[in-house]
Coordinates of C-alpha atoms in Angstrom, one line a residue:
Chain A
M1 CA 117.0 -2.3 8.2
K2 CA 120.1 -3.3 6.3
I3 CA 121.2 -1.6 3.1
M4 CA 123.1 -3.7 0.7
V5 CA 125.4 -1.8 -2.0
A6 CA 126.8 -3.4 -5.0
V7 CA 130.3 -2.2 -6.0
K8 CA 132.4 -2.9 -9.1
R9 CA 136.1 -2.7 -9.6
V10 CA 136.5 -0.9 -13.0
I11 CA 139.4 0.8 -14.9
D12 CA 139.8 4.2 -13.3
Y13 CA 137.7 6.6 -15.2
A14 CA 140.6 9.1 -15.8
V15 CA 142.7 6.2 -17.6
K16 CA 142.7 6.5 -21.3
I17 CA 142.1 2.9 -22.5
R18 CA 143.8 0.8 -25.0
V19 CA 142.3 -1.8 -27.2
K20 CA 144.4 -5.2 -27.2
S21 CA 145.9 -5.7 -30.7
D22 CA 144.4 -9.3 -30.8
K23 CA 140.9 -7.5 -30.6
T24 CA 140.0 -9.6 -27.6
G25 CA 139.5 -6.9 -25.3
V26 CA 141.1 -3.8 -23.6
E27 CA 144.4 -3.8 -21.8
T28 CA 143.9 -4.2 -18.1
S29 CA 147.2 -5.4 -16.8
N30 CA 149.3 -2.7 -15.1
I31 CA 146.5 -0.3 -15.3
K32 CA 145.1 1.8 -12.5
M33 CA 141.7 0.3 -11.1
S34 CA 139.1 1.8 -8.7
M35 CA 135.6 1.7 -7.6
N36 CA 133.0 2.4 -10.3
P37 CA 132.2 6.1 -9.7
F38 CA 128.3 5.4 -9.7
C39 CA 129.0 2.7 -7.1
E40 CA 130.8 5.3 -5.0
I41 CA 127.7 7.3 -4.9
G42 CA 125.4 4.5 -4.3
L43 CA 127.6 3.6 -1.2
E44 CA 127.7 7.4 0.0
E45 CA 124.1 7.3 -0.2
A46 CA 123.7 4.3 1.9
L47 CA 126.0 5.6 4.4
R48 CA 124.1 8.9 4.7
I49 CA 120.9 6.9 5.2
K50 CA 122.6 5.1 7.9
E51 CA 124.0 8.2 9.5
A52 CA 120.5 9.7 9.5
G53 CA 119.5 6.8 11.9
L54 CA 117.4 5.2 9.1
A55 CA 119.5 2.0 8.7
S56 CA 121.3 -0.3 11.1
E57 CA 123.9 -1.6 8.7
V58 CA 125.6 -1.0 5.2
I59 CA 127.0 -4.2 3.6
A60 CA 129.1 -3.8 0.4
V61 CA 129.2 -6.6 -2.0
S62 CA 131.3 -7.2 -5.0
M63 CA 131.6 -10.0 -7.8
G64 CA 134.8 -10.8 -9.6
S65 CA 138.5 -12.0 -9.4
G66 CA 140.3 -12.0 -6.1
Q67 CA 141.4 -8.3 -6.6
C68 CA 138.0 -7.2 -5.8
V69 CA 139.0 -7.1 -2.2
D70 CA 140.8 -4.1 -2.6
T71 CA 137.6 -2.4 -4.1
L72 CA 135.6 -3.9 -1.0
R73 CA 138.3 -2.5 1.3
T74 CA 137.9 0.9 -0.2
G75 CA 134.1 0.7 0.6
L76 CA 134.9 -0.3 4.2
A77 CA 137.2 2.6 4.6
M78 CA 134.4 4.9 3.4
G79 CA 132.2 3.7 6.2
A80 CA 130.5 0.2 5.1
D81 CA 130.1 -2.1 8.2
R82 CA 131.1 -5.4 6.3
A83 CA 131.6 -7.0 3.0
I84 CA 131.0 -9.9 1.0
H85 CA 133.1 -11.2 -2.0
V86 CA 131.7 -13.4 -4.5
D87 CA 134.8 -14.9 -6.0
T88 CA 134.2 -15.7 -9.7
K89 CA 137.8 -16.2 -10.7
D90 CA 138.3 -15.1 -14.1
V91 CA 135.1 -15.8 -15.7
M92 CA 133.7 -13.0 -17.9
L93 CA 130.5 -11.8 -16.0
Y94 CA 127.6 -10.4 -17.7
P95 CA 124.7 -8.4 -15.7
L96 CA 122.3 -11.3 -15.9
S97 CA 124.9 -13.4 -14.0
V98 CA 125.6 -10.7 -11.5
A99 CA 121.9 -10.0 -11.0
K100 CA 121.4 -13.8 -10.0
L101 CA 124.3 -13.7 -7.7
L102 CA 122.8 -10.6 -6.1
K103 CA 119.5 -12.1 -5.8
K104 CA 120.9 -15.0 -3.7
L105 CA 122.8 -12.6 -1.6
V106 CA 119.7 -10.6 -0.9
D107 CA 117.8 -13.7 0.0
L108 CA 120.5 -14.7 2.4
E109 CA 121.0 -11.1 4.0
K110 CA 117.4 -9.7 3.5
P111 CA 118.5 -6.1 3.2
G112 CA 115.4 -3.4 3.1
L113 CA 117.2 -1.6 0.3
L114 CA 119.7 -2.4 -2.5
I115 CA 121.6 0.3 -3.9
L116 CA 123.7 0.0 -7.3
G117 CA 125.0 2.6 -9.4
K118 CA 123.2 3.1 -12.7
Q119 CA 126.0 1.9 -14.8
A120 CA 129.6 0.7 -14.9
I121 CA 131.8 2.8 -16.8
D122 CA 133.5 0.0 -18.4
D123 CA 130.7 -2.2 -20.0
D124 CA 128.5 0.6 -19.9
C125 CA 125.4 -1.7 -19.7
N126 CA 123.0 0.0 -17.3
Q127 CA 121.2 -3.2 -16.8
T128 CA 122.3 -4.9 -13.4
G129 CA 119.8 -2.9 -11.0
Q130 CA 116.7 -3.3 -13.3
M131 CA 117.5 -7.0 -13.6
V132 CA 117.9 -7.8 -10.0
A133 CA 114.9 -5.9 -9.2
G134 CA 112.8 -8.0 -11.8
L135 CA 114.1 -11.3 -10.3
L136 CA 113.5 -10.2 -6.8
K137 CA 110.0 -8.7 -7.9
W138 CA 111.0 -5.4 -6.0
P139 CA 110.0 -2.1 -7.2
Q140 CA 112.9 0.0 -8.9
G141 CA 114.0 3.5 -8.6
T142 CA 116.4 3.7 -11.5
F143 CA 118.9 6.9 -12.1
A144 CA 118.1 8.4 -8.7
S145 CA 119.1 12.1 -8.8
K146 CA 119.0 14.7 -6.0
K147 CA 116.1 16.6 -4.7
K148 CA 117.3 20.1 -4.2
D149 CA 118.1 22.5 -7.2
T150 CA 121.4 22.8 -8.9
S151 CA 122.2 26.3 -7.8
F152 CA 122.0 25.3 -4.2
F153 CA 124.3 22.4 -4.5
G154 CA 126.8 24.2 -6.7
K155 CA 127.7 26.5 -3.7
D156 CA 127.3 24.1 -1.2
R157 CA 129.3 21.2 -2.6
E158 CA 132.5 21.9 -0.9
W159 CA 130.7 22.4 2.5
L160 CA 129.0 19.0 2.1
R161 CA 132.4 17.3 1.4
F162 CA 134.0 18.3 4.7
N163 CA 131.0 18.2 6.7
V164 CA 129.0 15.0 5.7
R165 CA 128.1 14.0 9.2
S166 CA 126.4 17.2 10.0
S167 CA 124.7 17.5 6.6
V168 CA 122.8 14.4 7.0
E169 CA 120.9 15.5 10.3
D170 CA 118.8 17.4 7.9
P171 CA 116.6 14.6 6.2
Y172 CA 116.1 16.4 3.2
L173 CA 119.6 16.3 2.3
L174 CA 119.2 12.7 1.8
M175 CA 118.4 12.5 -1.8
V176 CA 116.5 9.3 -1.6
V177 CA 113.9 10.0 1.1
L178 CA 113.1 7.1 3.3
D179 CA 110.0 6.9 5.4
K180 CA 110.7 4.3 8.0
E181 CA 107.0 4.4 9.3
K182 CA 105.3 3.9 6.2
Q183 CA 108.0 1.7 4.6
V184 CA 108.3 3.6 1.5
V185 CA 111.1 5.6 -0.2
T186 CA 110.6 8.6 -2.5
V187 CA 113.1 8.9 -5.2
D188 CA 113.7 11.6 -7.9
R189 CA 114.7 10.2 -11.1
E190 CA 116.6 11.8 -13.9
V191 CA 114.6 11.1 -17.2
D192 CA 114.7 12.5 -20.4
G193 CA 113.3 16.1 -20.5
G194 CA 113.3 16.5 -16.6
L195 CA 112.9 14.7 -13.3
E196 CA 110.3 12.2 -12.4
T197 CA 109.4 11.5 -8.6
L198 CA 108.3 7.9 -7.8
C199 CA 107.2 6.4 -4.3
L200 CA 108.4 2.7 -3.7
D201 CA 107.3 0.3 -1.2
L202 CA 110.2 -1.2 0.5
P203 CA 112.1 -3.6 0.1
A204 CA 113.3 -1.7 -3.2
V205 CA 116.2 -1.5 -5.7
I206 CA 117.7 2.0 -6.4
T207 CA 120.2 2.9 -8.9
T208 CA 122.3 6.1 -8.5
D209 CA 122.8 8.9 -11.1
L210 CA 125.9 11.1 -11.1
R211 CA 124.2 13.9 -9.3
L212 CA 122.8 12.2 -6.3
N213 CA 125.6 13.0 -3.9
Q214 CA 129.3 13.9 -3.5
P215 CA 131.1 10.7 -2.2
R216 CA 133.3 11.2 0.9
Y217 CA 137.0 10.5 1.0
A218 CA 138.3 7.7 3.0
T219 CA 140.3 9.1 6.0
L220 CA 143.4 7.6 7.2
P221 CA 142.0 6.5 10.5
N222 CA 139.1 4.8 8.6
I223 CA 141.4 3.1 6.2
M224 CA 143.2 1.7 9.2
K225 CA 139.9 0.7 10.8
A226 CA 138.7 -0.9 7.6
K227 CA 141.6 -3.4 7.9
S228 CA 139.7 -5.2 10.6
K229 CA 136.4 -5.2 9.2
V230 CA 135.2 -8.7 7.8
I231 CA 135.2 -9.5 4.1
K232 CA 133.3 -12.8 3.8
K233 CA 134.3 -14.8 0.8
V234 CA 131.6 -17.1 -1.0
T235 CA 131.7 -18.8 -4.5
P236 CA 128.9 -18.9 -7.1
E237 CA 128.6 -22.6 -6.5
E238 CA 127.8 -22.1 -2.9
L239 CA 125.2 -19.7 -4.0
G240 CA 123.8 -22.1 -6.5
V241 CA 124.4 -19.9 -9.5
E242 CA 125.9 -21.1 -12.7
I243 CA 128.0 -18.4 -14.2
N244 CA 130.2 -20.3 -16.7
K245 CA 127.5 -20.4 -19.4
S246 CA 126.3 -17.2 -21.0
D247 CA 124.0 -16.4 -23.9
L248 CA 126.5 -13.6 -24.9
E249 CA 129.7 -14.0 -26.8
I250 CA 132.0 -11.1 -27.4
V251 CA 133.3 -11.4 -31.1
Q252 CA 135.8 -8.6 -31.0
V253 CA 136.8 -5.3 -29.4
T254 CA 138.0 -2.6 -31.7
E255 CA 139.0 0.9 -31.7
P256 CA 136.5 3.4 -33.0
P257 CA 136.9 4.7 -36.4
K258 CA 139.5 7.8 -36.1
R259 CA 137.9 11.0 -37.0
K260 CA 140.0 12.7 -40.0
A261 CA 142.3 15.4 -38.7
G262 CA 140.7 18.9 -38.5
V263 CA 141.9 22.2 -39.4
I264 CA 142.7 25.3 -37.1
V265 CA 141.0 28.5 -38.4
S266 CA 142.3 31.8 -37.7
S267 CA 139.2 33.9 -37.5
V268 CA 135.3 33.9 -37.2
D269 CA 135.1 34.9 -40.7
E270 CA 137.1 31.9 -41.8
L271 CA 135.1 29.6 -39.6
I272 CA 131.9 30.8 -41.2
D273 CA 133.4 30.4 -44.5
K274 CA 134.3 26.9 -44.0
L275 CA 131.1 25.9 -42.4
K276 CA 129.1 27.4 -45.4
N277 CA 131.1 26.5 -48.3
E278 CA 133.3 23.4 -47.2
A279 CA 131.2 21.6 -44.7
N280 CA 127.5 22.8 -46.1
V281 CA 126.1 22.8 -42.7
I282 CA 124.9 26.4 -42.1
Chain B
M1 CA 114.2 -27.0 -37.5
S2 CA 113.1 -23.7 -39.0
S3 CA 110.0 -25.1 -40.4
V4 CA 109.0 -26.2 -36.8
M5 CA 109.6 -22.9 -35.5
I6 CA 107.5 -21.2 -38.1
L7 CA 104.8 -23.6 -37.5
K8 CA 105.0 -22.8 -33.8
S9 CA 104.7 -19.0 -34.5
L10 CA 101.8 -19.7 -36.9
K11 CA 99.9 -21.3 -34.0
K12 CA 100.8 -18.6 -31.8
K13 CA 100.2 -15.5 -34.1
P14 CA 96.8 -16.0 -35.7
L15 CA 97.0 -12.1 -36.8
Q16 CA 100.2 -12.4 -38.9
T17 CA 99.4 -15.5 -41.0
T18 CA 99.5 -13.7 -44.3
F19 CA 103.0 -12.2 -43.4
I20 CA 104.2 -15.7 -42.2
S21 CA 103.2 -17.4 -45.5
Q22 CA 105.2 -14.7 -47.4
S23 CA 108.4 -15.2 -45.5
Y24 CA 108.1 -19.0 -45.6
T25 CA 108.6 -18.9 -49.4
I26 CA 111.6 -17.0 -49.1
K27 CA 114.4 -19.7 -48.7
S28 CA 117.1 -17.4 -47.8
V29 CA 115.7 -16.8 -44.4
S30 CA 116.9 -19.5 -42.3
R31 CA 115.2 -18.0 -39.3
Y32 CA 111.9 -16.5 -38.7
V33 CA 112.4 -12.9 -37.6
S34 CA 109.7 -11.1 -35.7
T35 CA 110.2 -8.1 -33.5
L36 CA 108.3 -6.5 -30.8
I37 CA 109.2 -2.8 -30.5
L38 CA 108.4 -1.1 -27.0
G39 CA 107.1 2.3 -28.0
E40 CA 106.5 5.4 -26.2
H41 CA 104.0 7.9 -26.8
E42 CA 103.2 11.5 -25.8
G43 CA 100.1 13.7 -26.8
G44 CA 98.8 11.3 -29.1
H45 CA 102.0 10.7 -31.2
V46 CA 104.6 8.0 -31.1
K47 CA 108.0 9.4 -30.1
Q48 CA 110.6 9.6 -32.9
S49 CA 113.1 7.3 -30.9
S50 CA 110.4 4.6 -31.3
Y51 CA 110.4 4.9 -34.9
S52 CA 114.1 4.6 -34.9
A53 CA 113.6 1.2 -33.5
I54 CA 111.7 0.4 -36.8
T55 CA 114.9 1.3 -38.8
A56 CA 117.1 -1.0 -36.5
A57 CA 114.3 -3.9 -36.7
R58 CA 114.7 -3.5 -40.6
S59 CA 118.4 -4.0 -40.5
I60 CA 118.2 -7.3 -38.5
S61 CA 116.3 -8.5 -41.5
E62 CA 114.3 -6.9 -44.4
Q63 CA 111.5 -9.6 -43.9
N64 CA 111.1 -8.6 -40.3
S65 CA 107.5 -8.7 -38.9
I66 CA 107.3 -5.7 -36.7
S67 CA 104.8 -5.3 -34.1
L68 CA 104.9 -1.8 -32.1
L69 CA 103.5 -2.2 -28.5
L70 CA 102.0 0.8 -27.0
A71 CA 100.7 1.1 -23.5
G72 CA 98.6 3.7 -21.6
S73 CA 95.2 4.8 -21.0
G74 CA 92.6 7.4 -22.4
P75 CA 92.0 8.6 -25.7
S76 CA 95.6 9.7 -26.8
I77 CA 97.0 6.2 -26.8
H78 CA 94.4 5.2 -29.5
K79 CA 95.2 8.3 -31.4
A80 CA 98.9 7.4 -31.2
A81 CA 98.2 3.9 -32.1
S82 CA 96.2 4.9 -35.4
H83 CA 99.0 7.2 -36.4
A84 CA 101.5 4.4 -35.9
A85 CA 99.5 1.8 -38.0
S86 CA 99.9 3.9 -41.1
F87 CA 103.4 5.3 -40.4
H88 CA 105.4 2.9 -42.2
P89 CA 104.5 -0.4 -44.4
S90 CA 106.9 -2.4 -42.4
I91 CA 104.8 -2.1 -39.3
S92 CA 102.6 -5.2 -39.5
Q93 CA 100.8 -4.8 -36.2
V94 CA 100.0 -2.3 -33.6
L95 CA 99.5 -3.7 -30.1
V96 CA 97.7 -1.6 -27.5
A97 CA 97.6 -2.1 -23.7
D98 CA 94.8 0.2 -22.4
T99 CA 94.9 0.1 -18.8
D100 CA 95.2 2.7 -15.9
K101 CA 98.0 0.4 -14.4
L102 CA 100.2 1.7 -17.3
S103 CA 99.2 5.3 -17.4
H104 CA 102.7 6.2 -16.5
P105 CA 105.7 4.2 -17.9
L106 CA 106.6 2.4 -14.8
A107 CA 109.3 -0.3 -15.3
E108 CA 107.1 -2.9 -12.8
A109 CA 104.1 -2.7 -14.9
W110 CA 105.9 -2.4 -18.4
A111 CA 108.1 -5.5 -17.7
E112 CA 105.2 -7.7 -16.7
L113 CA 103.3 -6.6 -20.0
V114 CA 106.4 -7.3 -22.2
H115 CA 106.4 -10.9 -20.6
L116 CA 103.0 -11.4 -21.1
V117 CA 103.1 -10.2 -24.8
Q118 CA 106.3 -12.2 -25.3
K119 CA 104.7 -15.5 -23.9
K120 CA 101.7 -15.0 -26.5
G121 CA 103.8 -13.7 -29.5
G122 CA 107.1 -15.6 -29.4
Y123 CA 109.0 -12.8 -30.9
S124 CA 112.7 -13.5 -31.9
H125 CA 113.6 -9.9 -31.1
I126 CA 112.5 -7.1 -28.8
I127 CA 113.9 -3.7 -29.2
A128 CA 113.4 -0.5 -27.3
P129 CA 115.1 2.8 -27.7
S130 CA 118.3 3.4 -25.5
N131 CA 116.7 6.5 -23.6
S132 CA 115.4 6.7 -20.1
F133 CA 112.4 4.7 -20.8
G134 CA 114.1 1.9 -22.6
K135 CA 117.0 1.5 -20.3
N136 CA 114.6 1.3 -17.3
V137 CA 112.1 -1.0 -18.8
L138 CA 113.9 -3.4 -21.1
P139 CA 116.6 -5.1 -18.6
R140 CA 113.8 -5.8 -16.0
A141 CA 111.7 -7.5 -18.7
A142 CA 114.8 -9.4 -20.1
A143 CA 115.3 -10.7 -16.4
L144 CA 111.7 -11.9 -16.3
L145 CA 112.5 -13.8 -19.6
D146 CA 115.8 -14.9 -18.3
V147 CA 117.9 -13.7 -21.3
S148 CA 120.9 -11.1 -21.6
P149 CA 119.8 -7.6 -23.0
I150 CA 122.2 -5.6 -25.1
T151 CA 122.5 -2.0 -24.5
D152 CA 123.0 1.0 -26.6
V153 CA 123.4 -0.9 -30.0
N154 CA 124.6 1.3 -32.8
D155 CA 125.2 -1.1 -35.5
I156 CA 123.6 -4.5 -36.5
S157 CA 125.4 -6.9 -38.7
G158 CA 123.1 -10.0 -38.9
S159 CA 120.2 -11.1 -36.9
Q160 CA 122.3 -11.9 -33.9
V161 CA 125.4 -9.8 -34.2
Y162 CA 125.5 -6.2 -32.7
V163 CA 128.0 -3.4 -32.2
R164 CA 128.0 -1.4 -29.1
P165 CA 130.3 1.3 -27.6
I166 CA 132.0 0.4 -24.4
Y167 CA 134.4 2.5 -22.2
A168 CA 132.7 5.7 -22.9
G169 CA 132.8 5.2 -26.5
N170 CA 136.4 4.5 -26.5
A171 CA 136.1 1.0 -27.9
L172 CA 133.5 -0.8 -30.0
C173 CA 132.4 -4.2 -28.8
T174 CA 130.8 -6.8 -31.3
V175 CA 128.7 -9.3 -29.3
R176 CA 126.9 -12.3 -30.7
Y177 CA 123.5 -13.4 -29.0
T178 CA 123.6 -17.1 -28.7
G179 CA 120.7 -17.6 -26.2
A180 CA 117.0 -18.3 -26.7
D181 CA 114.3 -16.0 -28.0
P182 CA 113.9 -13.3 -27.7
C183 CA 117.1 -11.3 -28.2
M184 CA 116.7 -8.3 -26.4
L185 CA 118.2 -4.7 -27.5
T186 CA 118.1 -1.1 -26.7
I187 CA 119.4 0.8 -29.8
R188 CA 120.7 4.2 -29.9
P189 CA 118.3 6.3 -32.1
T190 CA 120.9 8.6 -33.6
S191 CA 122.5 5.6 -35.3
F192 CA 119.2 4.7 -36.7
P193 CA 117.7 7.4 -38.8
V194 CA 113.8 7.2 -39.0
L195 CA 112.7 5.9 -42.2
H196 CA 110.2 8.1 -44.0
I197 CA 108.1 7.0 -46.9
S198 CA 107.1 9.6 -49.7
S199 CA 103.7 10.6 -49.3
D200 CA 102.4 9.3 -52.5
S201 CA 102.9 5.6 -51.9
K202 CA 100.0 3.6 -50.7
W203 CA 99.6 0.7 -48.2
D204 CA 97.0 -0.7 -46.0
A205 CA 97.4 0.6 -42.5
A206 CA 98.4 -2.2 -40.1
P207 CA 95.8 -3.6 -37.8
V208 CA 95.5 -2.3 -34.2
S209 CA 94.8 -4.9 -31.7
Q210 CA 94.1 -4.8 -28.0
V211 CA 96.4 -7.0 -25.8
D212 CA 94.3 -9.2 -23.7
L213 CA 95.2 -8.4 -20.1
S214 CA 93.2 -11.1 -18.4
T215 CA 96.3 -12.9 -17.3
Y216 CA 98.2 -9.8 -16.6
S217 CA 100.3 -10.7 -13.5
E218 CA 99.8 -8.0 -10.8
D219 CA 102.1 -9.3 -8.1
T220 CA 104.7 -6.2 -8.4
L221 CA 102.3 -3.7 -9.6
G222 CA 101.3 -1.0 -7.0
K223 CA 104.7 -1.4 -5.4
S224 CA 105.8 1.8 -7.1
R225 CA 103.6 4.9 -7.6
Y226 CA 104.1 7.8 -9.9
L227 CA 104.1 11.1 -8.0
K228 CA 105.1 13.8 -10.4
H229 CA 107.2 15.0 -13.5
T230 CA 109.1 18.3 -13.4
S231 CA 110.2 19.4 -16.7
Q232 CA 112.1 22.5 -18.2
D233 CA 110.3 24.2 -20.8
T234 CA 112.0 24.9 -23.8
E235 CA 111.0 26.1 -27.2
R236 CA 114.3 25.0 -28.9
P237 CA 114.5 21.7 -30.7
D238 CA 115.0 18.7 -28.4
L239 CA 118.7 18.2 -27.8
G240 CA 118.5 14.2 -28.8
S241 CA 117.2 15.1 -32.3
A242 CA 118.4 18.6 -33.2
R243 CA 120.3 19.0 -36.4
V244 CA 122.5 21.6 -34.8
V245 CA 123.9 21.5 -31.3
V246 CA 125.7 24.4 -29.4
T247 CA 127.4 23.3 -26.2
G248 CA 128.9 25.4 -23.5
G249 CA 131.4 24.2 -20.7
R250 CA 132.8 25.7 -17.5
A251 CA 134.5 28.5 -19.2
L252 CA 131.3 30.2 -19.9
K253 CA 131.5 31.2 -16.1
S254 CA 127.9 31.7 -15.2
A255 CA 124.4 31.0 -16.0
E256 CA 124.0 34.7 -17.4
N257 CA 126.7 34.0 -20.0
F258 CA 124.8 30.9 -21.0
R259 CA 122.0 33.2 -22.5
L260 CA 124.8 34.4 -25.0
L261 CA 125.0 30.6 -26.1
E262 CA 121.1 30.5 -26.2
K263 CA 121.0 33.6 -28.3
L264 CA 123.5 31.7 -30.8
A265 CA 121.3 28.6 -30.6
E266 CA 118.1 30.7 -31.7
K267 CA 120.1 32.0 -34.6
L268 CA 121.2 28.6 -35.9
G269 CA 117.9 26.8 -34.9
A270 CA 119.9 24.7 -32.7
A271 CA 119.5 22.8 -29.4
V272 CA 121.7 23.8 -26.4
G273 CA 123.9 21.3 -24.6
A274 CA 126.2 21.4 -21.7
T275 CA 129.2 19.6 -20.2
R276 CA 129.0 18.2 -16.8
A277 CA 131.1 20.8 -15.4
A278 CA 128.6 23.5 -16.4
V279 CA 125.7 21.5 -15.1
D280 CA 127.4 20.8 -11.8
A281 CA 128.3 24.5 -11.3
G282 CA 124.5 25.3 -11.8
F283 CA 124.6 27.1 -15.0
V284 CA 121.8 24.8 -16.6
P285 CA 119.7 22.2 -15.8
N286 CA 121.1 18.5 -15.9
E287 CA 118.9 17.3 -18.7
L288 CA 121.1 19.5 -21.2
Q289 CA 124.2 17.4 -20.2
V290 CA 125.8 15.8 -23.2
G291 CA 128.1 12.8 -22.4
Q292 CA 128.6 9.1 -21.2
T293 CA 126.1 9.9 -18.4
G294 CA 124.1 12.3 -20.1
K295 CA 122.7 12.6 -23.6
I296 CA 124.2 11.0 -26.8
V297 CA 123.9 13.2 -29.8
A298 CA 125.0 13.1 -33.3
P299 CA 123.8 16.1 -34.9
E300 CA 125.1 17.5 -38.2
L301 CA 126.8 20.4 -36.6
Y302 CA 128.2 20.5 -33.1
M303 CA 129.6 23.7 -31.8
A304 CA 131.7 23.4 -28.6
F305 CA 132.4 26.6 -26.7
G306 CA 134.9 26.5 -23.6
V307 CA 134.7 22.7 -23.6
S308 CA 137.9 21.0 -23.0
G309 CA 136.9 17.6 -24.3
A310 CA 137.1 15.1 -21.6
I311 CA 136.5 11.5 -22.6
Q312 CA 133.2 11.3 -20.8
H313 CA 132.1 14.2 -22.8
L314 CA 133.6 13.0 -26.2
A315 CA 131.6 9.8 -25.7
G316 CA 128.3 11.8 -26.1
M317 CA 129.1 13.8 -29.3
R318 CA 131.9 11.8 -31.2
D319 CA 129.5 10.8 -33.8
S320 CA 128.5 14.2 -34.9
K321 CA 129.2 15.1 -38.4
V322 CA 130.9 18.3 -38.1
I323 CA 132.5 19.1 -34.9
V324 CA 133.6 22.9 -34.1
A325 CA 135.8 23.8 -31.3
V326 CA 136.2 27.2 -29.7
N327 CA 138.7 27.2 -26.9
K328 CA 141.2 29.5 -25.5
D329 CA 143.7 26.6 -24.7
A330 CA 145.2 25.4 -27.8
D331 CA 146.3 22.0 -26.2
S332 CA 142.7 21.0 -25.1
P333 CA 141.8 17.4 -26.2
I334 CA 138.6 18.8 -27.9
F335 CA 140.7 20.1 -30.8
Q336 CA 141.6 16.4 -31.7
V337 CA 138.2 15.5 -32.7
A338 CA 137.2 18.9 -33.9
D339 CA 136.9 19.5 -37.7
Y340 CA 137.3 23.2 -37.4
G341 CA 139.1 24.5 -34.3
L342 CA 139.4 28.3 -33.4
V343 CA 141.8 29.1 -30.6
A344 CA 140.1 32.2 -29.1
D345 CA 138.2 33.6 -26.4
L346 CA 134.6 32.5 -26.6
F347 CA 133.4 35.9 -25.4
D348 CA 134.9 37.4 -28.4
V349 CA 133.9 34.7 -30.8
I350 CA 130.2 34.3 -29.8
P351 CA 129.2 38.1 -30.5
Q352 CA 131.1 37.9 -33.7
L353 CA 129.1 34.7 -34.7
L354 CA 126.0 36.4 -33.6
E355 CA 126.6 39.3 -35.9
K356 CA 128.0 37.5 -38.9
L357 CA 126.0 34.4 -39.1
P358 CA 123.1 34.2 -41.6
Q359 CA 119.5 34.1 -40.0
K360 CA 118.0 30.9 -39.8
K361 CA 114.2 30.1 -40.1

C-alpha cells in the first residue's frame, strides 16, 4: 500500500506576521517559510506506518509556487520516498482547488491512505482533508489524535524523538492503527469534550491533530540522500483542473483591533478591587 | 432575476409559502435569503452552539427564512426538535432526519444528508457552528455541492461578505463569496451570542417535518463506523461557553498544582483551561487546551496563571472581555494583551485569591 501525504509551505509558526499596508494580504517576502506543523505530523505518521511494515511507499505532494520544492525536499529528508509538485505559479489557491488537484493525484497514484494536516496555520481553514474525502467518496478520520494517555507520552517524548525506529516496532505506538488484513484503520479523533474512536474502511483520508506524534528531525545524511530523490513536476492543466477561477474573493486583510493598554497592579488586593469596581466582572 | 429565483424557491419549498410571500413584498431584499442550519443535539436538547448559528443567520438578513436540520434516531431527537421549534420566532422550520445511519454524527452520512436536503430546499446559505462537528461535516458537504466553504466566520457584513481570522488571529480577512448557492459557513459561536426571547412573548411554534430519506445516497455510508467516545467528566461549566475562565500554563509544574486552579475555578464558577505546554506535559487532558489548535473562548473574565502568551495561545482568548495575567516574568507577551497584570509568583497569588475572593453561587 502507498501512502500519500499532502504538505503545505507556510510562514514559519514562530514568525510574528505583518499585515501589508495596502491591505491585500500579509508580508511574505524575506520571511522564513517552513512546512506546516500539522503536515509534519502527518508525514511522520506515514513514515511510522511504513517503518512498521504496513506500507510500501510514502509520497509527499505539495501545491503552489516553485518554492514548494524546498518543502518537499524537507519531506524527502525526513524519509518520504518521492515527491510530486503541482506547480500552480502564483495563483491564489483555495482548499476547493487543492482538494480537486489532490483527487486527481490520488486517481493517478492510487494510494491506500491519504494523510493531511488538520489545518494550515496560515489560512486556518481546516477544510482540505474533508473536501478531498468527499470528492473521492472515501471515509474520513479528521483531527486524528494519539491512543495512549498524556502522562505516558509526556515522559516518553524525548525517548521517542531519538528512537523513532525502535518505537514503531510496537504497533500500538502507531496512533493511527492499521489492520492490513481487514483493510481498515482505527482512528482516535479529538472532538469537543473528549476522544471519539472510529473504524474506517481503506482507502481513507486522515487529517492529523497536534498530539498525534512528535515529528523527527531530518539528519544530515538523510538531507544529502534527499537531494537524489525524485520530485515530479506536474501542472494543473495536465491534471485537468481549473484553478484560475474561484468563488471566493479576498476583499481585504487587516490587523485585528488592538486591545487598549492594560495596567500592572501591585497586589492581589488591588487586583480584586479593580475586578470588582472597575471591570465589574466579579 | 430575483423574481425568477423566488418562483423557483416557491416551487421547491411548499412548506414556506407564507414566509416567501412576505419577503416578496419587501422590495429592499434583492435576493431571497434562506438558511439551513446544521444542528447538533444531545439528550433531547439542541446545543447552544447551534442556536448561535441562528444569530449569525439573522445577521445575514433579518428576513432570513431559517430551517434547522437535526439528525439522529430515537425519541431524544424528536424531543430536541420540538424544543427547537418553539425556541425562537425566526426559526421557520425544523427538519428531522430520523435514521439509524445518523445516530452518530459521522461526516459521511451527514454530508450526504446535507446534499439531499439542499437539492430539495435550494437554500442560499448553509451554516454550522465552528466546532469539531461543524468543521468535520461542512467542508465535506461543500465539496459534494462544489462550493468553497468559509471557516470560523466571526463577523458578517452583508449576505455575501464575511470576516474571519487568519494566521492564528493575527490578521482579519474579509472575503466575498461570489459563487452559486449555497454559500456555506462555519461560525464562531462566541462571536454570535444566542438570542433569547422574553418568556411572555408569544408566537406559533415552527412546523417540524421529516426529511424524506427515500433518495438518500448510501454509497459512502458504512465505510466509517463509530466505535466509542471517551469523555472527561466535569461538573464545571463548559469551557466554550463559560462566563469566567481560569487558565494555567507550564509554570503550574504538575497535575497536583492544577487542583489549586480548580479550587479557584470553583470559587469563581469558572471553567478551567490550559495552554498546550500544560497539556503536553500531562497536567490536564487535551480538551482543556485554549488556542489556535484548541478551543476558542471569549468569556467576560479570562485569568491566565503562569501563561507566557504565545501567539497560538492568544489566538484562542484574545476576544475575552477582561484579561488578567499573573506571571513572574514581567516581559511575558501575555502582559501586552492583559487588562490587569500582576507580576508575582502564582503560588503566592492563588492562595491569596482563594482567601479574598467573594464566594460565587
